[in-house]
Amino acid sequence: QVQLVESGGGLVQAGDSLRLTCAASGRSFNTYAMGWFRQAPEKEREFVAAIAWTGVTDYVDSVKGRFTISRDKAKNEVYLQMKSLKPEDTAVYYCAGGRDPYGSRSRDEYNYWGQGTQVTVSS
């Protein structure tokens, strides 16, 4: 049974930091690209960050310089370190495992998804 489980979300004030963790089980994702997406109320699920199997990263412009995606292949985990959080970062954050080991910004290219963790940033 393949599972991705996110944790680390919560309610914080603008300017605060959070680190999200995605713990994978059931198979190794060390050769997969891993991504973080988010979905705010009344909005489509959008790309946030991705990390290729090589370690190369990609970020949406709105989080570049504030968020850092990383992974620990030995632990089968991926992380999203979020700094200088803004109210517009409020969303449910999902981790995903990609079909393409080099990553993608399209949610259609990811075949494994977690259930999400809520991040709420107050002003």
Coordinates of N, CA and C in Angstrom, one line a residue:
Q1 N 0.8 -1.2 0.0 CA 0.0 0.0 0.0 C 0.9 1.2 0.0
V2 N 0.8 2.0 -1.1 CA 1.6 3.2 -1.2 C 0.9 4.4 -0.6
Q3 N 1.6 5.1 0.3 CA 1.0 6.2 1.0 C 2.0 7.4 1.1
L4 N 1.4 8.6 0.9 CA 2.1 9.8 1.2 C 1.3 10.5 2.3
V5 N 2.0 10.9 3.4 CA 1.3 11.5 4.5 C 2.0 12.8 4.9
E6 N 1.3 13.9 4.7 CA 1.8 15.2 5.1 C 1.6 15.5 6.5
S7 N 2.5 16.3 7.1 CA 2.4 16.8 8.5 C 3.1 18.1 8.6
G8 N 2.9 18.8 9.6 CA 3.6 20.0 9.9 C 2.8 21.3 9.7
G9 N 1.6 21.2 9.2 CA 0.8 22.4 8.9 C 0.3 22.9 10.3
G10 N -0.3 24.1 10.2 CA -0.8 24.7 11.4 C -1.2 26.2 11.1
L11 N -1.6 26.8 12.2 CA -2.0 28.2 12.2 C -0.8 29.1 12.6
V12 N -0.4 30.0 11.8 CA 0.7 30.9 12.1 C 0.4 32.3 11.7
Q13 N 1.2 33.2 12.2 CA 1.1 34.6 11.8 C 2.0 34.9 10.6
A14 N 1.6 36.0 9.9 CA 2.4 36.4 8.8 C 3.8 36.6 9.2
G15 N 4.8 36.2 8.5 CA 6.2 36.3 8.8 C 6.8 35.1 9.5
D16 N 5.9 34.2 10.0 CA 6.4 33.0 10.6 C 6.9 31.9 9.7
S17 N 7.4 30.9 10.2 CA 7.9 29.8 9.4 C 7.2 28.5 9.8
L18 N 7.2 27.6 8.8 CA 6.7 26.2 9.1 C 7.5 25.3 8.2
R19 N 7.7 24.0 8.7 CA 8.3 23.0 7.8 C 7.3 21.9 7.7
L20 N 6.9 21.6 6.4 CA 6.1 20.5 6.1 C 6.9 19.3 5.8
T21 N 6.4 18.1 6.3 CA 7.0 16.8 6.0 C 6.1 15.9 5.2
C22 N 6.6 15.3 4.2 CA 5.8 14.2 3.5 C 6.5 12.9 3.7
A23 N 5.9 12.0 4.4 CA 6.5 10.7 4.7 C 5.9 9.7 3.7
A24 N 6.7 9.0 3.0 CA 6.2 8.1 2.0 C 6.4 6.7 2.5
S25 N 5.5 5.8 2.2 CA 5.7 4.4 2.6 C 5.1 3.5 1.5
G26 N 5.4 2.3 1.5 CA 4.9 1.3 0.5 C 5.8 1.1 -0.7
R27 N 6.6 2.0 -0.9 CA 7.6 1.9 -2.0 C 8.6 3.0 -1.9
S28 N 9.8 2.8 -2.5 CA 10.8 3.8 -2.5 C 10.5 4.9 -3.6
F29 N 10.6 6.2 -3.2 CA 10.4 7.2 -4.1 C 11.8 7.9 -4.5
N30 N 12.9 7.2 -4.2 CA 14.2 7.8 -4.4 C 14.5 8.1 -5.9
T31 N 13.8 7.5 -6.8 CA 14.0 7.8 -8.2 C 12.9 8.6 -8.8
Y32 N 12.0 9.0 -8.0 CA 10.9 9.9 -8.4 C 11.2 11.3 -8.2
A33 N 10.6 12.2 -9.0 CA 10.5 13.6 -8.7 C 9.4 13.7 -7.6
M34 N 9.6 14.6 -6.7 CA 8.6 14.9 -5.7 C 8.2 16.3 -5.7
G35 N 6.9 16.6 -5.5 CA 6.4 17.9 -5.6 C 5.5 18.3 -4.4
W36 N 5.4 19.6 -4.3 CA 4.4 20.2 -3.3 C 3.4 21.0 -4.1
F37 N 2.1 20.8 -3.9 CA 1.1 21.6 -4.5 C 0.2 22.2 -3.4
R38 N -0.5 23.2 -3.7 CA -1.4 23.7 -2.7 C -2.8 24.1 -3.3
Q39 N -3.8 24.1 -2.5 CA -5.1 24.4 -3.0 C -5.8 25.3 -1.9
A40 N -6.1 26.5 -2.3 CA -6.8 27.5 -1.5 C -8.3 27.3 -1.8
P41 N -9.1 27.8 -0.9 CA -10.6 27.7 -1.1 C -11.0 28.4 -2.4
E42 N -11.8 27.8 -3.2 CA -12.3 28.3 -4.4 C -11.2 28.5 -5.5
K43 N -10.1 27.8 -5.3 CA -9.0 27.9 -6.3 C -8.6 26.5 -6.8
E44 N -8.0 26.5 -7.9 CA -7.4 25.2 -8.4 C -6.2 24.8 -7.6
R45 N -5.9 23.5 -7.6 CA -4.7 23.1 -7.0 C -3.5 23.6 -7.9
E46 N -2.5 24.2 -7.2 CA -1.5 24.8 -8.0 C -0.1 24.3 -7.5
F47 N 0.8 24.4 -8.5 CA 2.2 23.9 -8.2 C 2.9 24.9 -7.3
V48 N 3.7 24.4 -6.4 CA 4.5 25.2 -5.4 C 5.9 24.9 -5.6
A49 N 6.3 23.6 -5.6 CA 7.8 23.3 -5.7 C 7.9 21.9 -6.1
A50 N 9.0 21.6 -6.7 CA 9.4 20.2 -7.0 C 10.8 20.0 -6.9
I51 N 11.2 18.7 -6.7 CA 12.6 18.3 -6.6 C 12.7 17.0 -7.4
A52 N 13.7 17.1 -8.3 CA 13.9 15.9 -9.2 C 14.7 14.9 -8.4
W53 N 14.8 13.7 -9.0 CA 15.6 12.7 -8.4 C 17.1 13.1 -8.2
T54 N 17.5 14.0 -9.1 CA 18.9 14.5 -9.1 C 19.1 15.5 -8.0
G55 N 18.0 16.0 -7.4 CA 18.1 17.1 -6.4 C 17.9 18.5 -7.0
V56 N 17.7 18.6 -8.3 CA 17.4 19.9 -8.9 C 16.0 20.3 -8.5
T57 N 15.9 21.6 -8.1 CA 14.6 22.1 -7.6 C 14.0 23.1 -8.5
D58 N 12.7 23.3 -8.4 CA 11.9 24.2 -9.2 C 10.8 24.8 -8.2
Y59 N 10.6 26.1 -8.4 CA 9.6 26.8 -7.5 C 8.7 27.7 -8.4
V60 N 7.5 27.9 -7.9 CA 6.6 28.9 -8.5 C 7.2 30.2 -8.0
D61 N 7.0 31.2 -8.9 CA 7.6 32.5 -8.6 C 7.2 33.1 -7.2
S62 N 6.0 32.9 -6.9 CA 5.5 33.5 -5.7 C 6.1 33.0 -4.4
V63 N 6.8 31.9 -4.4 CA 7.4 31.3 -3.2 C 8.9 31.3 -3.3
K64 N 9.5 31.6 -4.5 CA 10.9 31.5 -4.7 C 11.6 32.5 -3.7
G65 N 12.6 32.0 -3.1 CA 13.3 32.8 -2.1 C 12.8 32.6 -0.7
R66 N 11.6 32.1 -0.5 CA 11.0 31.9 0.8 C 10.8 30.5 1.1
F67 N 10.5 29.6 0.2 CA 10.3 28.2 0.4 C 11.5 27.4 -0.1
T68 N 11.8 26.3 0.6 CA 12.8 25.4 0.1 C 12.3 24.0 0.2
I69 N 12.4 23.3 -0.9 CA 12.1 21.9 -1.0 C 13.3 21.1 -0.9
S70 N 13.3 20.0 -0.1 CA 14.4 19.1 0.1 C 13.9 17.7 0.3
R71 N 14.8 16.7 0.2 CA 14.4 15.4 0.4 C 15.5 14.6 1.1
D72 N 15.1 13.6 1.8 CA 16.0 12.6 2.4 C 15.6 11.3 1.9
K73 N 16.3 10.8 0.9 CA 16.0 9.6 0.2 C 16.1 8.4 1.1
A74 N 17.0 8.4 2.1 CA 17.2 7.3 3.0 C 15.9 7.1 3.9
K75 N 15.3 8.2 4.2 CA 14.1 8.2 5.0 C 12.8 8.2 4.2
N76 N 13.0 8.3 2.9 CA 11.8 8.3 2.0 C 10.9 9.5 2.4
E77 N 11.5 10.6 2.6 CA 10.7 11.8 3.0 C 11.1 13.0 2.1
V78 N 10.1 13.9 2.0 CA 10.4 15.2 1.3 C 9.8 16.3 2.2
Y79 N 10.5 17.4 2.2 CA 10.2 18.5 3.1 C 9.9 19.8 2.3
L80 N 9.1 20.7 2.9 CA 9.0 22.0 2.4 C 9.2 23.0 3.6
Q81 N 10.3 23.7 3.6 CA 10.6 24.7 4.6 C 10.0 26.0 4.1
M82 N 9.1 26.6 4.8 CA 8.4 27.8 4.4 C 8.8 28.9 5.4
K83 N 9.3 30.0 4.8 CA 9.7 31.1 5.6 C 8.9 32.3 5.2
S84 N 8.9 33.3 6.0 CA 8.2 34.6 5.7 C 6.8 34.4 5.1
L85 N 6.1 33.5 5.8 CA 4.7 33.2 5.3 C 3.8 34.4 5.2
K86 N 3.0 34.3 4.2 CA 2.0 35.4 3.9 C 0.6 34.8 3.9
P87 N -0.4 35.7 4.2 CA -1.7 35.2 4.2 C -2.1 34.5 2.9
E88 N -1.6 34.9 1.8 CA -1.9 34.3 0.5 C -1.3 32.9 0.4
D89 N -0.4 32.5 1.3 CA 0.1 31.1 1.3 C -0.9 30.2 2.0
T90 N -2.0 30.7 2.5 CA -3.0 29.8 3.2 C -3.6 28.9 2.2
A91 N -3.5 27.6 2.5 CA -4.0 26.6 1.6 C -3.9 25.2 2.2
V92 N -4.4 24.2 1.6 CA -4.1 22.8 2.0 C -2.9 22.5 1.1
Y93 N -1.9 22.0 1.7 CA -0.7 21.6 1.0 C -0.6 20.1 0.8
Y94 N -0.3 19.7 -0.4 CA -0.3 18.3 -0.8 C 1.1 17.9 -1.3
C95 N 1.6 16.8 -0.9 CA 2.8 16.3 -1.5 C 2.4 15.3 -2.6
A96 N 3.3 15.1 -3.6 CA 3.0 14.2 -4.7 C 4.3 13.6 -5.2
G97 N 4.1 12.3 -5.7 CA 5.2 11.6 -6.3 C 5.0 11.6 -7.8
G98 N 6.0 12.0 -8.6 CA 5.9 12.2 -10.0 C 6.3 11.0 -10.8
R99 N 5.6 10.9 -12.0 CA 6.0 9.9 -13.0 C 7.3 10.1 -13.6
D100 N 7.5 11.4 -13.9 CA 8.8 11.9 -14.5 C 9.8 12.1 -13.4
P101 N 10.9 11.4 -13.4 CA 11.9 11.6 -12.4 C 12.5 13.0 -12.4
Y102 N 12.4 13.8 -13.5 CA 12.9 15.1 -13.5 C 11.9 16.2 -13.1
G103 N 10.7 15.8 -12.8 CA 9.8 16.7 -12.2 C 8.9 17.5 -13.2
S104 N 7.8 18.0 -12.7 CA 6.9 18.7 -13.6 C 6.1 19.7 -12.7
R105 N 5.6 20.8 -13.3 CA 4.7 21.7 -12.7 C 3.2 21.3 -12.8
S106 N 3.0 20.3 -13.6 CA 1.6 19.9 -13.9 C 1.2 18.8 -12.9
R107 N 0.1 19.0 -12.3 CA -0.4 17.9 -11.4 C -0.8 16.6 -12.1
D108 N -1.0 16.7 -13.4 CA -1.3 15.5 -14.2 C -0.1 14.6 -14.3
E109 N 1.0 15.1 -14.0 CA 2.2 14.3 -14.1 C 2.6 13.6 -12.8
Y110 N 1.8 13.7 -11.8 CA 2.0 13.0 -10.5 C 0.9 12.0 -10.3
N111 N 1.4 10.8 -9.9 CA 0.5 9.7 -9.8 C 0.2 9.2 -8.3
Y112 N 1.0 9.8 -7.4 CA 0.8 9.5 -6.0 C 0.6 10.8 -5.2
W113 N -0.5 10.9 -4.4 CA -0.8 12.1 -3.7 C -1.1 11.8 -2.2
G114 N -0.7 12.7 -1.4 CA -1.1 12.7 0.0 C -2.5 13.3 0.2
Q115 N -3.0 13.3 1.5 CA -4.3 13.8 1.8 C -4.3 15.3 2.1
G116 N -3.1 15.9 2.3 CA -2.9 17.3 2.5 C -2.8 17.7 4.0
T117 N -2.2 18.8 4.2 CA -2.1 19.4 5.5 C -2.4 20.9 5.4
Q118 N -3.2 21.4 6.4 CA -3.7 22.7 6.3 C -2.6 23.7 6.8
V119 N -2.4 24.7 6.1 CA -1.5 25.8 6.5 C -2.4 27.1 6.4
T120 N -2.5 27.7 7.6 CA -3.3 29.0 7.7 C -2.4 30.1 8.2
V121 N -2.3 31.2 7.5 CA -1.5 32.3 7.8 C -2.3 33.5 8.1
S122 N -2.3 34.0 9.3 CA -3.1 35.1 9.6 C -2.3 36.4 9.4
S123 N -3.0 37.5 9.2 CA -2.4 38.8 8.9 C -2.1 39.5 10.2

